[in-house]
Short mmCIF file of C-alpha atoms in Angstrom, two decimals:
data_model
loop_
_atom_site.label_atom_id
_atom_site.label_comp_id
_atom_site.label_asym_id
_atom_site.label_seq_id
_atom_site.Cartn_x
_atom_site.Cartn_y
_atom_site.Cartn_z
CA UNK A 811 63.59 -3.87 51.41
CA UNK A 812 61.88 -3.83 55.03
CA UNK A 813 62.28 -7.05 56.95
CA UNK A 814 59.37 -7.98 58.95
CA UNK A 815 60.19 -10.77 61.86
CA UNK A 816 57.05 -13.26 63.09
CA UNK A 817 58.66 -15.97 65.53
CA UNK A 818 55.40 -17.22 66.14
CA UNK A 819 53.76 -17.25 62.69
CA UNK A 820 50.04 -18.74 62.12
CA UNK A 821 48.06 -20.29 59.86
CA UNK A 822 44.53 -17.83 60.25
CA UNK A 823 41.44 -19.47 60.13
CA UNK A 824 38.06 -17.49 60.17
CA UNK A 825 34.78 -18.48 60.94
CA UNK A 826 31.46 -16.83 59.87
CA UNK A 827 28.02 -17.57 61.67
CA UNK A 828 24.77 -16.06 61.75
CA UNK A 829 25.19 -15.55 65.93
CA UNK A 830 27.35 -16.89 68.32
CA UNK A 831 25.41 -18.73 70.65
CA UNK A 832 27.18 -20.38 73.79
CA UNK A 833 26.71 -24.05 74.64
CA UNK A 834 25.40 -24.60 70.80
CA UNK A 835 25.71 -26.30 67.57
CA UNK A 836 26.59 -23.51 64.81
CA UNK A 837 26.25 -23.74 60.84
CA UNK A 838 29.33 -22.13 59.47
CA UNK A 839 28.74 -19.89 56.74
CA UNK A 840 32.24 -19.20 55.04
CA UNK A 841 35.55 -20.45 56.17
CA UNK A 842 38.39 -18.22 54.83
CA UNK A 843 42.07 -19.53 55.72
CA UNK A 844 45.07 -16.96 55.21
CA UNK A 845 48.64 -16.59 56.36
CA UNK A 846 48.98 -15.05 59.64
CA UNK A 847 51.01 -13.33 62.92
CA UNK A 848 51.72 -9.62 63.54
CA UNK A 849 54.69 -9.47 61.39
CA UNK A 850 53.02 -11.23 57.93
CA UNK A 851 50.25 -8.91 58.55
CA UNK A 852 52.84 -6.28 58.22
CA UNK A 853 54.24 -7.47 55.50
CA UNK A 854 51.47 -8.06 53.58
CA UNK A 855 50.36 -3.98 53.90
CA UNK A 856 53.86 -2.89 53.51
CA UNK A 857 53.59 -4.73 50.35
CA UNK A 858 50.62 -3.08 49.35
CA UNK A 859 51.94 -0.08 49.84
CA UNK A 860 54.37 -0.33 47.68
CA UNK A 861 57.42 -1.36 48.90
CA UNK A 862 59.30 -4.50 48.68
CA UNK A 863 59.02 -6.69 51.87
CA UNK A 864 60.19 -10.06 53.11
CA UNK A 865 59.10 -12.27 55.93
CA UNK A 866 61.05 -14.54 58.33
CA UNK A 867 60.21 -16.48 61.27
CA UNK A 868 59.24 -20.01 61.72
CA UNK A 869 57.21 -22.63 60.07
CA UNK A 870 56.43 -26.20 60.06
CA UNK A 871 54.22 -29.33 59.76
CA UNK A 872 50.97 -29.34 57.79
CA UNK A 873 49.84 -25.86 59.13
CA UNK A 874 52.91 -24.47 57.96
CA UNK A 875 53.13 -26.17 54.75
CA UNK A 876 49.29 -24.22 53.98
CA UNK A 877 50.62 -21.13 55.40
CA UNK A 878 53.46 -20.95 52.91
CA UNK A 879 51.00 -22.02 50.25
CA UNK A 880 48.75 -18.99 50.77
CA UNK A 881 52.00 -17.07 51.15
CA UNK A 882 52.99 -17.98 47.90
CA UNK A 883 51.36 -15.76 45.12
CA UNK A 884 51.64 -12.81 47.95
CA UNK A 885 54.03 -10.06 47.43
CA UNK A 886 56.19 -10.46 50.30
CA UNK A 887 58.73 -12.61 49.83
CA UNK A 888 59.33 -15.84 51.56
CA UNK A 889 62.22 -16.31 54.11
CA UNK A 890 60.71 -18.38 57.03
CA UNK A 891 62.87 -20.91 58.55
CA UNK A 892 61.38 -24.41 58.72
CA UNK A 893 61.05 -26.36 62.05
CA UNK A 894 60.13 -29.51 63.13
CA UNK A 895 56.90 -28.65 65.18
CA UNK A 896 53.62 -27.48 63.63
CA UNK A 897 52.85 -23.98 62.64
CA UNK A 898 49.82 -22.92 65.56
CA UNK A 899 46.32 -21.91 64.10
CA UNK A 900 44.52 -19.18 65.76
CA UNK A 901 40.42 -19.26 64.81
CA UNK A 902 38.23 -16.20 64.47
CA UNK A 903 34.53 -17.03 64.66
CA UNK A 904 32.98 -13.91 63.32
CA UNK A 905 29.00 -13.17 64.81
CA UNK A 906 27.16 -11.62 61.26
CA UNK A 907 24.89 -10.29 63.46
CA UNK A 908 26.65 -8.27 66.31
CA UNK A 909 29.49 -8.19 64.13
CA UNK A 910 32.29 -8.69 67.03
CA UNK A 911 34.82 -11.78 66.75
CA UNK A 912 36.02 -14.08 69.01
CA UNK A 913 39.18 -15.24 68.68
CA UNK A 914 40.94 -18.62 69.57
CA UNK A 915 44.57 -18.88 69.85
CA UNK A 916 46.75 -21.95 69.91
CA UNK A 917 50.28 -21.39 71.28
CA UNK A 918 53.04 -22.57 68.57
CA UNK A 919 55.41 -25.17 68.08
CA UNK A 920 58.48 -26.13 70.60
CA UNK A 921 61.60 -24.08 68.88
CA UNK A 922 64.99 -26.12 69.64
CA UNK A 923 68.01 -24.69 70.31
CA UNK A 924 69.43 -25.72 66.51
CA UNK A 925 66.15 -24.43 65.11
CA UNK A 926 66.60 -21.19 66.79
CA UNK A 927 70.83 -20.72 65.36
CA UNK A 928 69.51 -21.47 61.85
CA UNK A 929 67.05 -18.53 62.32
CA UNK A 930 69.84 -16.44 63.89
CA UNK A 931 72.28 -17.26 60.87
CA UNK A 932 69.36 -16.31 58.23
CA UNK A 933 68.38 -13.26 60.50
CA UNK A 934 72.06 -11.56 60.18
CA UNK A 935 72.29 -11.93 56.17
CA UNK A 936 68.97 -10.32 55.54
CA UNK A 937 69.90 -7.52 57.57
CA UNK A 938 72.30 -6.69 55.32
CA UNK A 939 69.80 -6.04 52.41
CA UNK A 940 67.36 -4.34 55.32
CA UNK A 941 66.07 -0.69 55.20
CA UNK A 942 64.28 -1.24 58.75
CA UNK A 943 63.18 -4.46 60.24
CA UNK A 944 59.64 -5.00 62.18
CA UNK A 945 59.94 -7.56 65.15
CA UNK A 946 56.38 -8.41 65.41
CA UNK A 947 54.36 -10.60 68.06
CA UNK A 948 54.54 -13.73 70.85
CA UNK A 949 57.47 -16.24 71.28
CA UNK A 950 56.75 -19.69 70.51
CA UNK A 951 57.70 -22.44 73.06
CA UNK A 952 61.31 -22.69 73.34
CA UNK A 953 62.52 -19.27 72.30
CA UNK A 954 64.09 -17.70 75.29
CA UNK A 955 62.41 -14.19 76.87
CA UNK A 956 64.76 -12.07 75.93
CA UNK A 957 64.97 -13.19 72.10
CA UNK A 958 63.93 -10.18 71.25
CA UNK A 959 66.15 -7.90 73.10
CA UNK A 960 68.97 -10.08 71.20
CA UNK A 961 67.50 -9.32 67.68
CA UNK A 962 67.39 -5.73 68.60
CA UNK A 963 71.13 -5.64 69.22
CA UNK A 964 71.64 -7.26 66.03
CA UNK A 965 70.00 -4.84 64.35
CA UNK A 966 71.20 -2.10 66.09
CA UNK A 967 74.85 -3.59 65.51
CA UNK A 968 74.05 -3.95 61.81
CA UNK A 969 72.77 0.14 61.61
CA UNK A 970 69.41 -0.86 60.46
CA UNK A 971 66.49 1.00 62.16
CA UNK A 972 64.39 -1.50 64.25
CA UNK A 973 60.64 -1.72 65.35
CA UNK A 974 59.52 -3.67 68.44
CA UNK A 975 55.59 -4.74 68.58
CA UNK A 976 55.43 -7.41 71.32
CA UNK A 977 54.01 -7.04 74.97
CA UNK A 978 55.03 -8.60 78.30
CA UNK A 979 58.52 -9.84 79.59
CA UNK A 980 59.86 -9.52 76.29
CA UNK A 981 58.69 -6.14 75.47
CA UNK A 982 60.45 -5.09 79.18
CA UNK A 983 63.52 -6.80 78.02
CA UNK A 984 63.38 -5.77 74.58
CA UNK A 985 63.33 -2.10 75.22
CA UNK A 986 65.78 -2.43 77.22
CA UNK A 987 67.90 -3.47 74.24
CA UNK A 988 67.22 0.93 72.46
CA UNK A 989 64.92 -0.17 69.78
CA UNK A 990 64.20 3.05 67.15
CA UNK A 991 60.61 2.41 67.88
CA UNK A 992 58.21 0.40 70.19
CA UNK A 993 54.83 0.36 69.32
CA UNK A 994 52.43 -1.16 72.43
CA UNK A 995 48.47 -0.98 72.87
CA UNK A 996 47.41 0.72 75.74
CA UNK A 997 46.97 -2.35 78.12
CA UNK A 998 50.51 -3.51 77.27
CA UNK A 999 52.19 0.32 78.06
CA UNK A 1000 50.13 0.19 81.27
CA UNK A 1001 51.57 -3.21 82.00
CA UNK A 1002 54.89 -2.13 81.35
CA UNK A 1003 54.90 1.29 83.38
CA UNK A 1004 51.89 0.55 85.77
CA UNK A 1005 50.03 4.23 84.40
CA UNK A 1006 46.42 4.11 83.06
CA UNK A 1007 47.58 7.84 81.95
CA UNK A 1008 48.59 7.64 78.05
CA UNK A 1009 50.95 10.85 78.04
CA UNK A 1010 52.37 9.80 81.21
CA UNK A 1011 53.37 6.14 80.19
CA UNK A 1012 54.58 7.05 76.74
CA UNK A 1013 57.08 9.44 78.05
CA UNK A 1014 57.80 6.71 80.92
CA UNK A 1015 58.21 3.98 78.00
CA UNK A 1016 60.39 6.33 76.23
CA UNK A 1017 62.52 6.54 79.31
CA UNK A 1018 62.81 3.14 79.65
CA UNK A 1019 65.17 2.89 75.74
CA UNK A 1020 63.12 3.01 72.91
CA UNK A 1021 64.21 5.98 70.94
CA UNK A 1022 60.35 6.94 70.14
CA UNK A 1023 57.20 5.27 71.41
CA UNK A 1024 53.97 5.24 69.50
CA UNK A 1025 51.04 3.62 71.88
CA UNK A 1026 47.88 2.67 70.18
CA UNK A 1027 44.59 4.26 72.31
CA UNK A 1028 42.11 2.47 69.99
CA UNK A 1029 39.22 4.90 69.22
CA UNK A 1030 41.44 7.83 70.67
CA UNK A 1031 44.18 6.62 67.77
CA UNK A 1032 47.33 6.79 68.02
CA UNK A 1033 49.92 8.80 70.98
CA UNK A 1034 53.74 9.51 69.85
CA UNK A 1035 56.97 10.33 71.90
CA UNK A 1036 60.12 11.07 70.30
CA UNK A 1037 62.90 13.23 70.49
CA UNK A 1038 61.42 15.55 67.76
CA UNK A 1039 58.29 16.01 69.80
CA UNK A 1040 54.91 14.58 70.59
CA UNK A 1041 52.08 14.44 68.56
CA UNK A 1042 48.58 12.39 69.01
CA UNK A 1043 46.56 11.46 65.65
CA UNK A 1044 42.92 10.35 66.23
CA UNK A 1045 40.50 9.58 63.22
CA UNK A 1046 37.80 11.43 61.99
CA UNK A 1047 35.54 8.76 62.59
CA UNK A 1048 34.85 5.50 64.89
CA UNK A 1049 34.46 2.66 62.37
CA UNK A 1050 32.76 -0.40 62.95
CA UNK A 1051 34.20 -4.03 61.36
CA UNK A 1052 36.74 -6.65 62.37
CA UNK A 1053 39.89 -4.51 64.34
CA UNK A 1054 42.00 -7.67 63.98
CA UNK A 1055 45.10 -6.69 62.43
CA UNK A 1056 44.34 -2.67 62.97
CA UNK A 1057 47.72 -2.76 64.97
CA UNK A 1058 49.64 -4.69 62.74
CA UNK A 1059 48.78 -1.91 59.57
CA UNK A 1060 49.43 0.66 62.01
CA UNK A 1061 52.54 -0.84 62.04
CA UNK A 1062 53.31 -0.75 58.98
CA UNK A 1063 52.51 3.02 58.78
CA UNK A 1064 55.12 3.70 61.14
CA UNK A 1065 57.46 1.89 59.08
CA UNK A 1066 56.71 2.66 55.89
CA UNK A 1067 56.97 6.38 57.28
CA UNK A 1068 60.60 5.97 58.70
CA UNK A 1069 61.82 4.75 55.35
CA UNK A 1070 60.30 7.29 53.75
CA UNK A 1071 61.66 9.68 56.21
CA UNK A 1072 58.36 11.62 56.64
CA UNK A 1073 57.73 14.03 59.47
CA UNK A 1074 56.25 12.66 62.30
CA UNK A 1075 52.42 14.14 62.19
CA UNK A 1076 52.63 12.46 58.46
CA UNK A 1077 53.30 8.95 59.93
CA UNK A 1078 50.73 9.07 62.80
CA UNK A 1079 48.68 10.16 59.91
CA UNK A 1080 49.38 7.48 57.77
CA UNK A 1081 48.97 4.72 60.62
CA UNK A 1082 46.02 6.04 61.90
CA UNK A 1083 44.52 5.87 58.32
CA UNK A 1084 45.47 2.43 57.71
CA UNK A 1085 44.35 0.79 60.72
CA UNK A 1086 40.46 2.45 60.43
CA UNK A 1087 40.84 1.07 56.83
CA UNK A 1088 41.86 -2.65 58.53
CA UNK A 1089 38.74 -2.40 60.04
CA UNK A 1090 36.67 -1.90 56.89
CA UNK A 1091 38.64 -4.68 55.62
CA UNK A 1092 37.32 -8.50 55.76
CA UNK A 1093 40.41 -9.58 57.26
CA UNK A 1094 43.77 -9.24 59.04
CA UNK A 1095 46.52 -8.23 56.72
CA UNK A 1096 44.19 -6.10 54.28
CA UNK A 1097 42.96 -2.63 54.13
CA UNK A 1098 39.91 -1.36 52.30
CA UNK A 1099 42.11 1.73 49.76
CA UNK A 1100 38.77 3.69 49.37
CA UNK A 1101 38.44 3.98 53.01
CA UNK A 1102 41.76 4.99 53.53
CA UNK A 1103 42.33 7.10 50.47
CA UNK A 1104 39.35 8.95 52.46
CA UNK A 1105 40.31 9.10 56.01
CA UNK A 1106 43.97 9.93 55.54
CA UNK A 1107 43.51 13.82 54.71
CA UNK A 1108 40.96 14.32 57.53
CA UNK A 1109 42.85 12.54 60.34
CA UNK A 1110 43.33 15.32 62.84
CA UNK A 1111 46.98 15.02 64.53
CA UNK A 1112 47.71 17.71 67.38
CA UNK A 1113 51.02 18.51 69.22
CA UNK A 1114 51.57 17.88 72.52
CA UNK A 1115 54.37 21.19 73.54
CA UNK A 1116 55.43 19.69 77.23
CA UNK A 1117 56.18 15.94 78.77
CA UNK A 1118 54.01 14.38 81.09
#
């Protein structure tokens, strides 16, 4: 199975209004509620995918008690660690007529020190049963900077390839730690080498402990660096929808690549494909299978023969 870790999980709530109109009243046309943070999203295209897929992290109060709800009759199975705080919500209002979304994110519940050796303890015995694990998103309140860096090592120590998708401090420290594969946006790689220049900042990344680095460039899809080579995918075509969540099924592209041990040019592919298809999709967590079905042959991935 491939473990997929959300520390700061959320209950997703989206919005739909004619326009978005600062300063006034709106009439809400549909309301959609879902189980949400980086790593469920994961999990939740991993599953449809095909493979098997569990989730940990935290969750708690009422928002938590919906989120696990909705997580319920999902495929990915359910290994989140309760705590005594509330789960956060994070609103998307969604303009029908521009089409872009604004987003509102609360920050998550206060993680004591108790709450956060319970998750450690369930953390080490699902690695055992773990073809790759996918540490996904922000740290709650509580949980210390370099949380990450410490599940890396665990990981690492338990010989079970490991994915890092956070930004920051903790993506600085967590690299530190050799993850198999870090997988920043291009603001976050320029925040954590200081260079605009994609080729340039990958290969600086790389340098920094990740084993292979895969930035996402948005339109310009998505640049890799690993010691077989580097290879940039871009899509055949700029789609228009809701890219919330287009990271988080790149992700899982990447993933369900390394356990499938395809070539490199066939993951980019694959990730590349599935995030355009997120953003056909109504929401986070779901991709539309026509659209990938039809972009994955025709995404174009090119070699890059010398570093930066």
């Amino acid at each position: 199975m491939i473990l997929t870790v959300t520390l700061n999980t959320a209950l997703d709530i989206t919005y739909r209004v004619p326009a978005l109109t600062p300063h006034a009243s709106h009439r809400v046309t549909d309301v959609a509620e879902r189980p949400g943070g980086k790593g469920l999203n994961v999990a939740r295209v991993l599953a449809a995918l095909g493979h098997d897929t569990v989730v940990t992290g935290f969750a708690g109060g009422p928002a938590g008690a919906v989120l696990r709800d909705l997580l319920a009759p999902l495929a990915p199975v359910d290994a989140l660690v309760p705590v005594a705080g509330t789960t956060r919500r994070t609103i998307a209002v969604v303009d029908d007529t521009t089409g872009d979304t604004t987003q509102l994110n609360e920050p998550g519940p206060a993680v004591t020190p108790e709450e956060w050796a319970a998750f450690l303890a369930s953390y080490g015995k699902l690695l055992r049963d773990a073809e790759a694990v996918a540490l996904c998103g922000s740290l709650p309140p509580g949980i210390h900077v370099g949380a990450y860096a410490e599940l890396v090592r665990h990981a690492r120590a338990a010989g079970v390839p490991v994915l890092l998708d956070t930004s920051g401090e903790p993506l600085r420290r967590g690299i530190a730690a050799r993850p198999d594969l870090v997988k920043p946006n291009a603001d976050e790689l320029a925040q954590l080498t200081g260079s605009r220049e994609p080729l340039r900042a990958t290969h600086d990344a790389r340098r920094r402990g990740a084993h292979a680095v895969v930035a996402s460039l948005g339109a310009d899809g998505m640049l890799a660096a690993t010691a077989e080579g580097m290879w940039q995918a871009t899509p055949p075509t700029r789609m228009k929808g809701n890219p919330t969540g287009a990271g988080d099924s790149a992700v899982a592209g990447i993933l369900s690549g390394l356990v499938e041990q395809l070539p490199w040019p066939q993951r980019l592919a694959r990730a590349v494909a599935l995030s355009a298809a997120t953003v056909a999709a109504p929401a986070a967590g779901e991709f539309d299978p026509g659209t990938y079905e039809d972009l994955l042959p025709r995404v174009e991935v090119t070699a890059h023969a010398t570093a930066a």
